[in-house]
Amino acid sequence: MPNSPTEIARVAQTARGFLVDWDGCCAIDNQLTPWAAAFLRTHQARTAIVSNNSSNTIDDFLVVLRKSGVQMYRNQIVLAGVEAIDRASLAGQVEVMVLGDPRMRAVARNLGIRLNRDEADIVVLLRDTRFSYSRLERAANALRKGARLILSNPDLTHPGSEGWIKPETGALLAALGSCVDLDKVDVDVVGKPSPALYLKACDALELGPEDVIMLGDNPATDLAGAQALGIRSLLTRADAPEVFETLRQVVGG
């Protein structure tokens, strides 16, 4: 994995497009860093955001980007939460329990998904900041009865401002796993390191995996998933401008 300016420059010179993570890479608490914003403004036409975020909608992202002068199309923003709900919608007329932000349940309703907080054929687990004992109990018993689990992403945490730890969907999964044997559950992992988000982002840019570079802060998800597809990757953090600034020097800006 390249980490020196020379190695970053060598890799970047052959890149035709970029896939970038969001939380902890481009943004902290949904605020773009100045260096990430500058990079995205320069390369907005050949960059896609590939994020395990499951609390926000594509419209939320577009608002944040536009405030920093970044103009992207909807298909350039690929989010694990939105994709998880889309996947549940493909199951047809079944009962679905969505553990997540109210705005994500609204996305599900708009897709015609039949939401049921008590009995479910599918449990969609997102980053639910209102997760409670009651929700854990209902979800665990739905899985015990044979419900399928669609997991937006396996991350345990993501970084907040001033080093604050933000519990992620994987932490909620661990709570479920303490109640039921997940080895006996049909679990569908949507987000990174699974390949679906990367491939959808490549399609949006009309590029192959060999043509892009993935920028992310989590080796276990962002980089591992990229490398499994033959996508070159760079490790960076939202509080470290070096990678974004080196890329801007090499490929323009």
mmCIF file of C-alpha atoms in Angstrom:
data_model
loop_
_atom_site.group_PDB
_atom_site.id
_atom_site.type_symbol
_atom_site.label_atom_id
_atom_site.label_comp_id
_atom_site.label_asym_id
_atom_site.label_seq_id
_atom_site.Cartn_x
_atom_site.Cartn_y
_atom_site.Cartn_z
ATOM 1 C CA MET A 1 0.000 0.000 0.000
ATOM 2 C CA PRO A 2 1.611 3.303 -1.067
ATOM 3 C CA ASN A 3 2.272 5.731 1.787
ATOM 4 C CA SER A 4 5.139 8.006 0.748
ATOM 5 C CA PRO A 5 4.594 11.016 -1.558
ATOM 6 C CA THR A 6 6.712 9.323 -4.235
ATOM 7 C CA GLU A 7 4.684 6.123 -4.135
ATOM 8 C CA ILE A 8 1.370 8.010 -4.044
ATOM 9 C CA ALA A 9 2.438 10.011 -7.083
ATOM 10 C CA ARG A 10 3.478 6.884 -8.965
ATOM 11 C CA VAL A 11 0.112 5.222 -8.414
ATOM 12 C CA ALA A 12 -1.945 8.349 -9.084
ATOM 13 C CA GLN A 13 -0.381 9.147 -12.451
ATOM 14 C CA THR A 14 -2.175 6.189 -14.060
ATOM 15 C CA ALA A 15 -5.529 6.658 -12.309
ATOM 16 C CA ARG A 16 -8.550 7.610 -14.395
ATOM 17 C CA GLY A 17 -10.937 7.904 -11.467
ATOM 18 C CA PHE A 18 -11.228 7.937 -7.687
ATOM 19 C CA LEU A 19 -13.434 6.196 -5.149
ATOM 20 C CA VAL A 20 -13.442 7.982 -1.798
ATOM 21 C CA ASP A 21 -14.760 7.001 1.601
ATOM 22 C CA TRP A 22 -16.684 9.588 3.612
ATOM 23 C CA ASP A 23 -16.640 9.302 7.431
ATOM 24 C CA GLY A 24 -13.098 9.634 8.717
ATOM 25 C CA CYS A 25 -11.676 10.136 5.229
ATOM 26 C CA CYS A 26 -13.339 13.138 3.569
ATOM 27 C CA ALA A 27 -15.477 14.300 6.442
ATOM 28 C CA ILE A 28 -15.864 14.424 10.205
ATOM 29 C CA ASP A 29 -19.448 14.573 11.500
ATOM 30 C CA ASN A 30 -20.602 15.183 7.918
ATOM 31 C CA GLN A 31 -18.383 18.255 7.542
ATOM 32 C CA LEU A 32 -15.978 18.107 4.612
ATOM 33 C CA THR A 33 -12.360 18.903 5.407
ATOM 34 C CA PRO A 34 -10.884 21.773 3.356
ATOM 35 C CA TRP A 35 -8.380 19.506 1.565
ATOM 36 C CA ALA A 36 -10.991 16.890 0.700
ATOM 37 C CA ALA A 37 -13.346 19.601 -0.560
ATOM 38 C CA ALA A 38 -10.602 21.074 -2.747
ATOM 39 C CA PHE A 39 -9.814 17.638 -4.175
ATOM 40 C CA LEU A 40 -13.483 16.880 -4.881
ATOM 41 C CA ARG A 41 -14.065 20.245 -6.576
ATOM 42 C CA THR A 42 -11.133 19.561 -8.891
ATOM 43 C CA HIS A 43 -12.073 15.961 -9.691
ATOM 44 C CA GLN A 44 -15.835 15.909 -9.176
ATOM 45 C CA ALA A 45 -16.501 14.490 -12.644
ATOM 46 C CA ARG A 46 -14.315 11.431 -12.117
ATOM 47 C CA THR A 47 -14.877 10.726 -8.442
ATOM 48 C CA ALA A 48 -17.506 8.633 -6.664
ATOM 49 C CA ILE A 49 -18.203 8.552 -2.951
ATOM 50 C CA VAL A 50 -18.292 4.976 -1.654
ATOM 51 C CA SER A 51 -19.443 5.063 1.941
ATOM 52 C CA ASN A 52 -20.664 2.632 4.579
ATOM 53 C CA ASN A 53 -22.781 5.489 5.936
ATOM 54 C CA SER A 54 -26.243 4.181 6.789
ATOM 55 C CA SER A 55 -27.689 7.207 8.602
ATOM 56 C CA ASN A 56 -28.038 9.596 5.675
ATOM 57 C CA THR A 57 -29.692 9.752 2.289
ATOM 58 C CA ILE A 58 -28.146 10.706 -1.031
ATOM 59 C CA ASP A 59 -29.961 14.048 -0.804
ATOM 60 C CA ASP A 60 -28.255 14.706 2.545
ATOM 61 C CA PHE A 61 -24.877 14.154 0.896
ATOM 62 C CA LEU A 62 -25.708 16.397 -2.051
ATOM 63 C CA VAL A 63 -26.525 19.250 0.339
ATOM 64 C CA VAL A 64 -23.176 18.902 2.154
ATOM 65 C CA LEU A 65 -21.258 18.699 -1.118
ATOM 66 C CA ARG A 66 -22.974 21.724 -2.664
ATOM 67 C CA LYS A 67 -22.166 23.829 0.398
ATOM 68 C CA SER A 68 -18.495 23.211 -0.442
ATOM 69 C CA GLY A 69 -18.953 23.899 -4.141
ATOM 70 C CA VAL A 70 -18.868 20.233 -5.193
ATOM 71 C CA GLN A 71 -21.345 19.223 -7.895
ATOM 72 C CA MET A 72 -21.972 15.494 -8.256
ATOM 73 C CA TYR A 73 -24.713 13.394 -9.784
ATOM 74 C CA ARG A 74 -26.807 11.117 -7.590
ATOM 75 C CA ASN A 75 -25.264 7.968 -9.051
ATOM 76 C CA GLN A 76 -21.820 9.167 -7.927
ATOM 77 C CA ILE A 77 -22.867 8.722 -4.293
ATOM 78 C CA VAL A 78 -23.068 5.067 -3.267
ATOM 79 C CA LEU A 79 -24.201 4.514 0.322
ATOM 80 C CA ALA A 80 -24.460 1.251 2.233
ATOM 81 C CA GLY A 81 -27.671 2.229 4.009
ATOM 82 C CA VAL A 82 -29.512 3.190 0.847
ATOM 83 C CA GLU A 83 -28.265 0.058 -0.897
ATOM 84 C CA ALA A 84 -29.382 -2.128 2.027
ATOM 85 C CA ILE A 85 -32.907 -0.750 1.792
ATOM 86 C CA ASP A 86 -32.884 -1.165 -1.990
ATOM 87 C CA ARG A 87 -31.904 -4.793 -1.493
ATOM 88 C CA ALA A 88 -34.804 -5.344 0.909
ATOM 89 C CA SER A 89 -37.192 -3.874 -1.664
ATOM 90 C CA LEU A 90 -36.212 -6.613 -4.122
ATOM 91 C CA ALA A 91 -37.732 -9.247 -1.829
ATOM 92 C CA GLY A 92 -41.248 -8.218 -2.836
ATOM 93 C CA GLN A 93 -44.226 -7.954 -0.517
ATOM 94 C CA VAL A 94 -42.722 -9.175 2.740
ATOM 95 C CA GLU A 95 -42.678 -7.695 6.226
ATOM 96 C CA VAL A 96 -39.515 -5.694 6.934
ATOM 97 C CA MET A 97 -38.131 -4.358 10.210
ATOM 98 C CA VAL A 98 -35.765 -1.417 9.618
ATOM 99 C CA LEU A 99 -33.533 -0.526 12.551
ATOM 100 C CA GLY A 100 -32.249 2.901 11.643
ATOM 101 C CA ASP A 101 -32.827 6.621 11.452
ATOM 102 C CA PRO A 102 -36.402 7.788 10.721
ATOM 103 C CA ARG A 103 -35.237 9.273 7.416
ATOM 104 C CA MET A 104 -34.028 5.826 6.344
ATOM 105 C CA ARG A 105 -37.388 4.291 7.217
ATOM 106 C CA ALA A 106 -38.931 7.016 5.062
ATOM 107 C CA VAL A 107 -36.709 5.880 2.174
ATOM 108 C CA ALA A 108 -38.039 2.361 2.709
ATOM 109 C CA ARG A 109 -41.658 3.543 2.681
ATOM 110 C CA ASN A 110 -41.088 5.475 -0.527
ATOM 111 C CA LEU A 111 -39.910 2.230 -2.146
ATOM 112 C CA GLY A 112 -43.133 0.526 -1.140
ATOM 113 C CA ILE A 113 -41.569 -1.626 1.580
ATOM 114 C CA ARG A 114 -44.043 -2.929 4.153
ATOM 115 C CA LEU A 115 -42.569 -1.883 7.493
ATOM 116 C CA ASN A 116 -43.376 -3.937 10.578
ATOM 117 C CA ARG A 117 -41.791 -3.214 13.947
ATOM 118 C CA ASP A 118 -42.891 -6.501 15.545
ATOM 119 C CA GLU A 119 -43.017 -9.348 13.021
ATOM 120 C CA ALA A 120 -40.602 -9.428 10.103
ATOM 121 C CA ASP A 121 -39.388 -11.645 7.294
ATOM 122 C CA ILE A 122 -36.368 -9.356 6.880
ATOM 123 C CA VAL A 123 -34.474 -7.284 9.438
ATOM 124 C CA VAL A 124 -32.476 -4.391 7.959
ATOM 125 C CA LEU A 125 -29.794 -3.292 10.413
ATOM 126 C CA LEU A 126 -28.435 0.223 9.884
ATOM 127 C CA ARG A 127 -26.582 2.604 12.203
ATOM 128 C CA ASP A 128 -29.473 3.200 14.567
ATOM 129 C CA THR A 129 -28.649 5.987 17.033
ATOM 130 C CA ARG A 130 -31.946 5.253 18.840
ATOM 131 C CA PHE A 131 -31.136 1.576 19.300
ATOM 132 C CA SER A 132 -32.734 0.344 22.524
ATOM 133 C CA TYR A 133 -33.400 -2.754 24.603
ATOM 134 C CA SER A 134 -36.843 -2.996 22.999
ATOM 135 C CA ARG A 135 -35.466 -2.851 19.460
ATOM 136 C CA LEU A 136 -32.788 -5.389 20.311
ATOM 137 C CA GLU A 137 -35.414 -7.728 21.751
ATOM 138 C CA ARG A 138 -37.715 -7.464 18.721
ATOM 139 C CA ALA A 139 -34.903 -7.900 16.203
ATOM 140 C CA ALA A 140 -33.347 -10.840 18.050
ATOM 141 C CA ASN A 141 -36.661 -12.660 18.169
ATOM 142 C CA ALA A 142 -37.370 -11.977 14.501
ATOM 143 C CA LEU A 143 -34.021 -13.578 13.660
ATOM 144 C CA ARG A 144 -34.736 -16.460 16.041
ATOM 145 C CA LYS A 145 -37.921 -17.130 14.067
ATOM 146 C CA GLY A 146 -36.021 -17.266 10.781
ATOM 147 C CA ALA A 147 -35.924 -13.703 9.475
ATOM 148 C CA ARG A 148 -33.166 -12.799 7.032
ATOM 149 C CA LEU A 149 -30.709 -10.108 8.160
ATOM 150 C CA ILE A 150 -29.565 -7.410 5.740
ATOM 151 C CA LEU A 151 -26.589 -5.620 7.299
ATOM 152 C CA SER A 152 -25.612 -2.242 5.906
ATOM 153 C CA ASN A 153 -21.993 -2.503 7.063
ATOM 154 C CA PRO A 154 -19.785 -4.330 9.575
ATOM 155 C CA ASP A 155 -17.798 -1.317 10.889
ATOM 156 C CA LEU A 156 -17.609 -1.187 14.681
ATOM 157 C CA THR A 157 -16.921 2.561 14.930
ATOM 158 C CA HIS A 158 -16.078 5.622 12.904
ATOM 159 C CA PRO A 159 -14.222 8.726 14.104
ATOM 160 C CA GLY A 160 -16.025 11.849 15.236
ATOM 161 C CA SER A 161 -14.618 15.290 15.934
ATOM 162 C CA GLU A 162 -11.785 15.662 18.463
ATOM 163 C CA GLY A 163 -11.216 11.905 18.481
ATOM 164 C CA TRP A 164 -14.736 11.094 19.666
ATOM 165 C CA ILE A 165 -15.733 7.459 19.026
ATOM 166 C CA LYS A 166 -18.959 6.984 17.058
ATOM 167 C CA PRO A 167 -20.415 3.466 17.478
ATOM 168 C CA GLU A 168 -21.305 1.939 14.131
ATOM 169 C CA THR A 169 -23.614 -0.739 12.769
ATOM 170 C CA GLY A 170 -21.154 -3.514 13.575
ATOM 171 C CA ALA A 171 -21.413 -2.655 17.272
ATOM 172 C CA LEU A 172 -25.178 -3.147 17.069
ATOM 173 C CA LEU A 173 -24.595 -6.412 15.221
ATOM 174 C CA ALA A 174 -22.425 -7.547 18.127
ATOM 175 C CA ALA A 175 -25.355 -6.931 20.469
ATOM 176 C CA LEU A 176 -27.601 -9.045 18.243
ATOM 177 C CA GLY A 177 -24.919 -11.716 18.078
ATOM 178 C CA SER A 178 -24.898 -11.932 21.856
ATOM 179 C CA CYS A 179 -28.588 -12.887 21.744
ATOM 180 C CA VAL A 180 -28.799 -15.214 18.731
ATOM 181 C CA ASP A 181 -26.363 -17.476 16.894
ATOM 182 C CA LEU A 182 -25.657 -15.464 13.750
ATOM 183 C CA ASP A 183 -24.075 -18.517 12.133
ATOM 184 C CA LYS A 184 -27.625 -19.840 11.864
ATOM 185 C CA VAL A 185 -28.973 -16.615 10.341
ATOM 186 C CA ASP A 186 -29.039 -15.742 6.636
ATOM 187 C CA VAL A 187 -26.879 -12.596 6.794
ATOM 188 C CA ASP A 188 -26.427 -10.383 3.723
ATOM 189 C CA VAL A 189 -23.624 -7.824 4.165
ATOM 190 C CA VAL A 190 -24.108 -4.926 1.749
ATOM 191 C CA GLY A 191 -21.314 -2.468 2.540
ATOM 192 C CA LYS A 192 -17.547 -2.580 2.311
ATOM 193 C CA PRO A 193 -15.600 -4.852 2.237
ATOM 194 C CA SER A 194 -18.272 -6.624 0.147
ATOM 195 C CA PRO A 195 -17.845 -5.838 -3.568
ATOM 196 C CA ALA A 196 -21.250 -4.346 -4.430
ATOM 197 C CA LEU A 197 -20.578 -0.696 -3.534
ATOM 198 C CA TYR A 198 -17.218 -0.570 -5.319
ATOM 199 C CA LEU A 199 -18.638 -2.088 -8.501
ATOM 200 C CA LYS A 200 -21.658 0.222 -8.534
ATOM 201 C CA ALA A 201 -19.350 3.228 -8.143
ATOM 202 C CA CYS A 202 -17.117 2.017 -10.975
ATOM 203 C CA ASP A 203 -20.201 1.653 -13.181
ATOM 204 C CA ALA A 204 -21.214 5.232 -12.346
ATOM 205 C CA LEU A 205 -17.806 6.455 -13.540
ATOM 206 C CA GLU A 206 -17.865 4.072 -16.531
ATOM 207 C CA LEU A 207 -14.500 2.718 -15.425
ATOM 208 C CA GLY A 208 -13.176 -0.692 -14.465
ATOM 209 C CA PRO A 209 -11.673 -1.569 -11.079
ATOM 210 C CA GLU A 210 -8.204 -1.412 -12.621
ATOM 211 C CA ASP A 211 -8.758 2.250 -13.581
ATOM 212 C CA VAL A 212 -9.536 3.702 -10.151
ATOM 213 C CA ILE A 213 -7.945 4.324 -6.758
ATOM 214 C CA MET A 214 -9.795 3.853 -3.475
ATOM 215 C CA LEU A 215 -9.120 6.349 -0.674
ATOM 216 C CA GLY A 216 -10.181 5.286 2.809
ATOM 217 C CA ASP A 217 -9.316 5.310 6.491
ATOM 218 C CA ASN A 218 -10.273 1.744 7.443
ATOM 219 C CA PRO A 219 -7.899 -1.009 6.301
ATOM 220 C CA ALA A 220 -10.381 -3.751 7.260
ATOM 221 C CA THR A 221 -13.231 -2.416 5.119
ATOM 222 C CA ASP A 222 -12.213 0.330 2.664
ATOM 223 C CA LEU A 223 -8.859 -1.095 1.638
ATOM 224 C CA ALA A 224 -9.459 -4.829 2.049
ATOM 225 C CA GLY A 225 -12.542 -4.739 -0.149
ATOM 226 C CA ALA A 226 -10.799 -2.652 -2.793
ATOM 227 C CA GLN A 227 -7.761 -4.885 -2.920
ATOM 228 C CA ALA A 228 -9.945 -7.997 -3.301
ATOM 229 C CA LEU A 229 -11.240 -6.471 -6.551
ATOM 230 C CA GLY A 230 -7.807 -5.403 -7.779
ATOM 231 C CA ILE A 231 -8.468 -1.748 -6.972
ATOM 232 C CA ARG A 232 -5.391 0.168 -5.870
ATOM 233 C CA SER A 233 -5.872 1.840 -2.505
ATOM 234 C CA LEU A 234 -4.473 4.607 -0.353
ATOM 235 C CA LEU A 235 -4.848 4.884 3.408
ATOM 236 C CA THR A 236 -5.701 8.380 4.616
ATOM 237 C CA ARG A 237 -7.559 10.155 7.409
ATOM 238 C CA ALA A 238 -9.758 13.221 7.526
ATOM 239 C CA ASP A 239 -7.318 14.939 9.893
ATOM 240 C CA ALA A 240 -4.300 14.240 7.649
ATOM 241 C CA PRO A 241 -4.207 16.293 4.426
ATOM 242 C CA GLU A 242 -1.073 14.737 2.912
ATOM 243 C CA VAL A 243 -2.711 12.218 0.552
ATOM 244 C CA PHE A 244 -5.306 14.629 -0.837
ATOM 245 C CA GLU A 245 -2.714 17.382 -1.276
ATOM 246 C CA THR A 246 -0.227 15.043 -2.969
ATOM 247 C CA LEU A 247 -2.936 13.809 -5.326
ATOM 248 C CA ARG A 248 -3.902 17.373 -6.234
ATOM 249 C CA GLN A 249 -0.282 18.203 -7.023
ATOM 250 C CA VAL A 250 0.126 15.130 -9.215
ATOM 251 C CA VAL A 251 -3.198 15.039 -11.062
ATOM 252 C CA GLY A 252 -4.130 18.671 -11.096
ATOM 253 C CA GLY A 253 -5.658 21.334 -8.926
#
